[in-house]
Amino acid sequence: MLDDERRPASVRTSRRFAFALALLVVGGFPSLVTARTTLTLWHSYQGDERKALETSVARLNERSTTIRVNSLWVPYSAFIRRLNQAIPRGHGPDLFIFAHEHIGNWVESGRLQPIEGAVPTSELDRFFPETLAALRYDDKLCGLPLAFKNLVLFYNRKLVPTPPKSFDELIRIAKRLTRHEEHRYGLVFKSTDFYVHAAFLFGFGGTLFDERGRPRLDTPENVRSLEFVRDLVRREQIVPRNVAGDLITKLFNAGLAAMVINGPWFLGEIKAGLDFGVAPLPVLSQSGRPPRPFVTVDGIFLSAKSNHRAAAIEVMRALTSDDAAFLRATLGKQLVANRAVHRRPEVRDDPKARVFRQQLRDTVPMPNVPAMRFVWEPANRALRKVMRGAAEPRAALTEAQKRIRMLMQPPPPPANPVPYAIVLGLLLLGAVALWIRRLAQPQMRRAMRENRAAYAFAAPATITLLGLLITPFVMGAVVAFFAYRNGAFTFVGARNFVDVLLSREVGLTDPLSFYYTFAVTVLWTALNVAAHLVIGVALAMALRDKWVKLRAFYRVLFILPWAVPNYITALVWRGIFDEEFGSMNALLQALGAEPVNWFSHFWTSFAANMVTNMWLGFPFMMVVTLGALQAIPSDLEEAAAVDGASAAQRFRHVVLPLLAPALIPAVIMGTVWTFNMFNVIYLVSGGEPDGSTEILISEAYKWAFDRYERYGYASAYALLIFFILLGYSRLTRRLREPGRT
Amino acid sequence: MASVTLRGVGKDFGATTILPSIDLEIADGTFLVLVGPSGCGKSTVLRIVAGLEAATRGDVAIDGESVTDKKPRDRDVAMVFQSYALYPHMTVRENLAFALRLRKDPQAAIDARVAEVGEMLGLGALLERFPRQLSGGQRQRVAMGRAIVRRPRVFLFDEPLSTLDAALRGKLRVELKRLHQQLKSTMIYVTHDQIEAMTLADQIVVLNGGVIQQHGTPDELYRRPANRFVAGFIGSPPMNFLDVEIAKDGDGSAMRAPGLELRLPERWPEGPAVLGLRPNDLVPSDDAAAPLSGEVDVVEPIGWEAHLHGRIGETPVCAQLTADVARRYEPASTIRFDIAPRALHLFDRDSGARLSAEAQDA
């Protein structure tokens, strides 16, 4: 593959030079003869894709005498984070393979060097132009394409013998095949996922950016596309409303989805033996144009910090050669970017590959500009709102536009760290002085000497705790004083706290405001803990009575919710509250009631979270109460009964006061747990509708990971949560200390 | 003030019968002591009267009105528990006032009554303390006070003194007796201690195995125990029992056993019997014709009196003597006793029932 003719002159020269050197020092430095430029390549391919890539890498290593490529697999989920950390520190890869949409960020933050001009134009002709277009940022080529992914129409041949050519036809077929009561749908796609919606948006001539490259969502074309999809979902009702998780796969494999809009990865999820076909997305009858889905391109990119640019470019070219691509197409089942490969019979004769290739002509490269980050969350939010009927498309997009403006606000200006350093220094000095003064006390020194063995034994645990608890805490606290943009932290002082507490960016009653979320958190905590307490104590009282048969059985049964990991429970409840497939609505319908879209109104969504967390929380209170009840002599209640107390009065005047010493610490702990019950909120309602059921901890998470990586802002949230809970525990300490009883 | 009537009251726990059937009439103002060994069902009877335990059978009436189906709170009875059962989270004052507060007495009345009862029981200085700050005796007084404040129709005591040390028990026993004299209420008192029963009771009911053995005044029980169980249970030191043979002897009877030769003027049923003799009815005698002779084993002097343990035949016996008299007997020496005819208790060897003379008078 690495023919000498194809190799750039520089490489050839260096090879000759090495050869000459070897001749000169023969016998003296034999290792130099074999000295090769070693390049590191990061990728996150798995399975057959990985095998195909590694085979190509192995062949390259075999043939080349000057270059050695070490391929390193990095998990997909950690890829960007590790790349962003490693490259600036100089221990990143020379080359990396990833989806193209981040290249704008990488170029802007100096992590990626464009290769414009380094590859002959004639050689670039071997790729589909759409895939090359995706890899251009700022008019410079930033990498070479390996494979592309786009959306097409999958259809069940048994239900749809010939795929529709237009959406009118599709709607007709789909309507015929849709049976809501049987959960049969004519068409299934993630209507609330902007990645999918973009196909319609561009099909209607919509755009994402204005002429100056700023995100712009509220255009008439965009509104029209949203109206169109809204009608598919809500008027024609041929598409299920909430398509989450692997529902598409399940429905299609069960023969309940006649047609599906999905990408090439779906091929691997369809069960064997299902007779299906793929077709280009049908033409939109209203606009007369086909939908134009995003295309994402796996590219191989060059690190800005690589010291072997020439060798690296050589490897990029080798790994994107037609032969390497053929291997990835046949062994790795990839849709490769090399045109010639698609002409080889093995690929040409695969009708599925042909359809994806055909659709490729009608695609839009996923924008690779950094500003795209601001589009996702507001756009997805608008989609969710429209699909559940909470807003008209125009209003939803206007709101999304407002939100983008809010998110795009420039980061706070850098602050002068000197005053902060002085304050921190004084605080540290004070702490050290205090510590030294205590150490200087003779009795303290004596105590330390006498307990030397105790200190030694406690040291490992103390050091471990410091490492595991204190270090992350301090790091988090420090981050709260910084702003993060484009992979770099800037010191902004207390600005994050000021922004959070003054709610500068949003109104006080907006779900994004700290105070709104704080109020929801307090409500959430109070109601949950009260419910846990009531249910837990009631069940404990019931289970205490000797006459309850199978008491041991019930005890185990009631402790079960506690024993199951809470995220599993949360996911199960999420499914139970699903609008179309959940058992809660099935039950309501069986009782003759209307199904409820649980996550489209604050109170129903809040209630779904509550029910889940009640289920999770009552066993703890029950166990604590059962334990405490054992310690209450039955005489006391009998004495009260003879003294004239009814069952309620006995509970109120005798049992409850005696349970209190055990229940108060449990309530305090339960409060802290519930206050930070991230899993339930994140997994059940996910903050829906529109972030209104978010609690502080999940809101902090969203700031950090869903909204343009505002780590500093999120850390400020986290630190405020810490101080709120610290204050709470201070307040309740008096309750915990043994009082009069 | 009330009478308490139990008619055919029985209790089963699952397949186990604790009480077969109890009939009991307790007159107004009586201090009735239920006494018996542990597990005899005496506490169960008390709890059935209190309403804490439902009777499986029979009927409980207070003042002639059936309360069998009533809850404890509707029976107007007060109970003092063995464990005191003071509410640990309430002060003495709150403990005393609890029942009054529940029945919504006016606060002024509650205060007055608590003060009065506190005074009566010497708790005046302790009213603001919590139970854990009190000694055992003080707690017991609070428990009694809690019953007294209510002026209930019936007081129930479930072994209230059993957890106290001997000295305190003796003292509180006297207080209880005084209390009853003062209040003149109907009181039912459960104990396994026959001394408590004897000292406190107007009426004693001896229970064994859930069956009433005898019901009478302490004096009746002491002087004419209805059976061998009661005879052995009441009195301290306990009664001595000797297996004897009774034969006809002229107009009267003759009683024989190893170390015993006694002529009785009355006619007694012939055959095997058990002779019961209280230790204080054994009178040492120098007369060689004295009917009992035995061997001295151990002498236990207890101040002015002494317990002389010896054997008549093979049967160990105990005699209660004055210390002066006891001092005359060395271990292993022979001792002879006289018995007053009135002091004889004869029981059927098999059933344990009391035998009577003069039955053949006809």
CSV table of N, CA, C and O in Angstrom, one decimal, chain A residues 635-636 638-646 649 653-654 657-658 740-741, chain B residues 47 72-73 77 79 81 83 85-89 98-99 102 132 146 150:
chain,number,residue,atom,x,y,z
A,635,ASP,N,-45.8,-2.7,77.7
A,635,ASP,CA,-46.4,-2.2,78.9
A,635,ASP,C,-46.8,-0.8,78.8
A,635,ASP,O,-47.9,-0.4,79.3
A,636,LEU,N,-46.0,0.0,78.1
A,636,LEU,CA,-46.3,1.5,78.0
A,636,LEU,C,-47.6,1.7,77.3
A,636,LEU,O,-48.4,2.5,77.7
A,638,GLU,N,-50.0,-0.5,76.9
A,638,GLU,CA,-51.1,-1.1,77.7
A,638,GLU,C,-51.4,-0.1,78.8
A,638,GLU,O,-52.6,0.1,79.1
A,639,ALA,N,-50.4,0.5,79.5
A,639,ALA,CA,-50.7,1.4,80.5
A,639,ALA,C,-51.5,2.6,80.0
A,639,ALA,O,-52.5,3.0,80.6
A,640,ALA,N,-51.2,3.1,78.8
A,640,ALA,CA,-51.9,4.2,78.2
A,640,ALA,C,-53.3,3.7,77.8
A,640,ALA,O,-54.3,4.5,78.0
A,641,ALA,N,-53.5,2.5,77.4
A,641,ALA,CA,-54.8,2.0,77.1
A,641,ALA,C,-55.7,2.0,78.3
A,641,ALA,O,-56.8,2.4,78.3
A,642,VAL,N,-55.1,1.5,79.4
A,642,VAL,CA,-55.9,1.5,80.7
A,642,VAL,C,-56.1,2.9,81.1
A,642,VAL,O,-57.2,3.2,81.7
A,643,ASP,N,-55.2,3.8,80.9
A,643,ASP,CA,-55.3,5.2,81.3
A,643,ASP,C,-56.4,5.9,80.5
A,643,ASP,O,-56.7,7.0,80.7
A,644,GLY,N,-56.9,5.2,79.5
A,644,GLY,CA,-58.0,5.8,78.7
A,644,GLY,C,-57.6,6.3,77.4
A,644,GLY,O,-58.4,7.1,76.8
A,645,ALA,N,-56.5,5.9,76.8
A,645,ALA,CA,-56.1,6.4,75.5
A,645,ALA,C,-56.6,5.5,74.4
A,645,ALA,O,-56.5,4.3,74.5
A,646,SER,N,-57.2,6.2,73.4
A,646,SER,CA,-57.6,5.4,72.2
A,646,SER,C,-56.3,5.0,71.4
A,646,SER,O,-55.2,5.5,71.7
A,649,GLN,N,-54.6,8.0,70.2
A,649,GLN,CA,-54.0,8.8,71.3
A,649,GLN,C,-52.7,8.0,71.8
A,649,GLN,O,-51.7,8.7,72.2
A,653,HIS,N,-49.4,10.1,71.8
A,653,HIS,CA,-48.8,10.5,73.1
A,653,HIS,C,-47.7,9.6,73.6
A,653,HIS,O,-46.9,10.0,74.4
A,654,VAL,N,-47.8,8.3,73.2
A,654,VAL,CA,-46.8,7.4,73.7
A,654,VAL,C,-45.8,6.9,72.7
A,654,VAL,O,-44.6,7.0,72.8
A,657,PRO,N,-43.7,9.9,70.5
A,657,PRO,CA,-42.6,10.6,71.2
A,657,PRO,C,-41.4,9.6,71.5
A,657,PRO,O,-40.3,10.0,71.5
A,658,LEU,N,-41.7,8.3,71.6
A,658,LEU,CA,-40.6,7.4,71.9
A,658,LEU,C,-39.9,7.0,70.6
A,658,LEU,O,-38.8,6.5,70.7
A,740,ARG,N,-34.8,16.3,76.0
A,740,ARG,CA,-35.3,16.0,77.3
A,740,ARG,C,-35.5,14.5,77.5
A,740,ARG,O,-35.4,14.0,78.6
A,741,THR,N,-35.7,13.8,76.5
A,741,THR,CA,-36.1,12.4,76.7
A,741,THR,C,-34.9,11.5,76.8
A,741,THR,O,-33.9,11.8,76.3
B,47,ARG,N,-55.3,-9.3,83.6
B,47,ARG,CA,-55.3,-8.6,82.3
B,47,ARG,C,-56.7,-8.7,81.6
B,47,ARG,O,-57.1,-7.8,80.8
B,72,PRO,N,-60.3,-1.3,77.3
B,72,PRO,CA,-59.8,-0.9,78.6
B,72,PRO,C,-60.2,0.5,79.0
B,72,PRO,O,-60.6,0.7,80.1
B,73,ARG,N,-60.1,1.4,78.0
B,73,ARG,CA,-60.4,2.8,78.4
B,73,ARG,C,-61.9,3.0,78.8
B,73,ARG,O,-62.2,4.0,79.4
B,77,VAL,N,-60.9,1.3,85.0
B,77,VAL,CA,-60.1,0.6,85.9
B,77,VAL,C,-58.7,1.2,85.8
B,77,VAL,O,-58.3,1.7,84.7
B,79,MET,N,-54.4,0.4,86.4
B,79,MET,CA,-53.5,-0.8,86.6
B,79,MET,C,-52.1,-0.3,86.9
B,79,MET,O,-51.7,0.7,86.3
B,81,PHE,N,-48.3,-1.6,86.8
B,81,PHE,CA,-47.6,-2.7,86.2
B,81,PHE,C,-46.4,-3.1,86.9
B,81,PHE,O,-45.8,-2.3,87.7
B,83,SER,N,-43.5,-3.5,85.7
B,83,SER,CA,-42.4,-2.7,85.3
B,83,SER,C,-42.6,-1.2,85.5
B,83,SER,O,-41.9,-0.4,85.0
B,85,ALA,N,-44.1,0.8,84.0
B,85,ALA,CA,-44.7,1.4,82.7
B,85,ALA,C,-44.9,2.9,82.8
B,85,ALA,O,-45.9,3.4,82.4
B,86,LEU,N,-44.0,3.6,83.4
B,86,LEU,CA,-44.1,5.1,83.4
B,86,LEU,C,-43.7,5.6,82.0
B,86,LEU,O,-42.8,5.0,81.4
B,87,TYR,N,-44.3,6.6,81.5
B,87,TYR,CA,-44.0,7.2,80.2
B,87,TYR,C,-42.7,7.9,80.3
B,87,TYR,O,-42.6,8.9,81.0
B,88,PRO,N,-41.6,7.4,79.7
B,88,PRO,CA,-40.3,7.9,79.9
B,88,PRO,C,-40.1,9.3,79.4
B,88,PRO,O,-39.2,10.0,79.9
B,89,HIS,N,-41.0,9.8,78.5
B,89,HIS,CA,-40.8,11.1,77.9
B,89,HIS,C,-41.6,12.1,78.7
B,89,HIS,O,-41.7,13.3,78.2
B,98,PHE,N,-51.7,12.4,82.9
B,98,PHE,CA,-52.0,11.9,81.6
B,98,PHE,C,-53.4,11.4,81.4
B,98,PHE,O,-54.1,11.9,80.5
B,99,ALA,N,-53.9,10.6,82.3
B,99,ALA,CA,-55.2,10.0,82.2
B,99,ALA,C,-56.3,11.1,82.3
B,99,ALA,O,-57.3,11.2,81.6
B,102,LEU,N,-56.4,13.1,79.2
B,102,LEU,CA,-57.1,12.4,78.1
B,102,LEU,C,-58.6,12.5,78.3
B,102,LEU,O,-59.3,12.6,77.3
B,132,ARG,N,-36.5,8.5,84.6
B,132,ARG,CA,-35.2,7.9,84.7
B,132,ARG,C,-34.4,8.5,85.8
B,132,ARG,O,-33.3,8.1,86.2
B,146,ARG,N,-50.3,7.3,89.6
B,146,ARG,CA,-51.0,7.4,88.3
B,146,ARG,C,-52.3,6.7,88.3
B,146,ARG,O,-53.3,7.1,87.6
B,150,ARG,N,-56.9,8.9,89.2
B,150,ARG,CA,-58.1,8.8,88.4
B,150,ARG,C,-59.3,8.4,89.2
B,150,ARG,O,-60.4,8.5,88.6
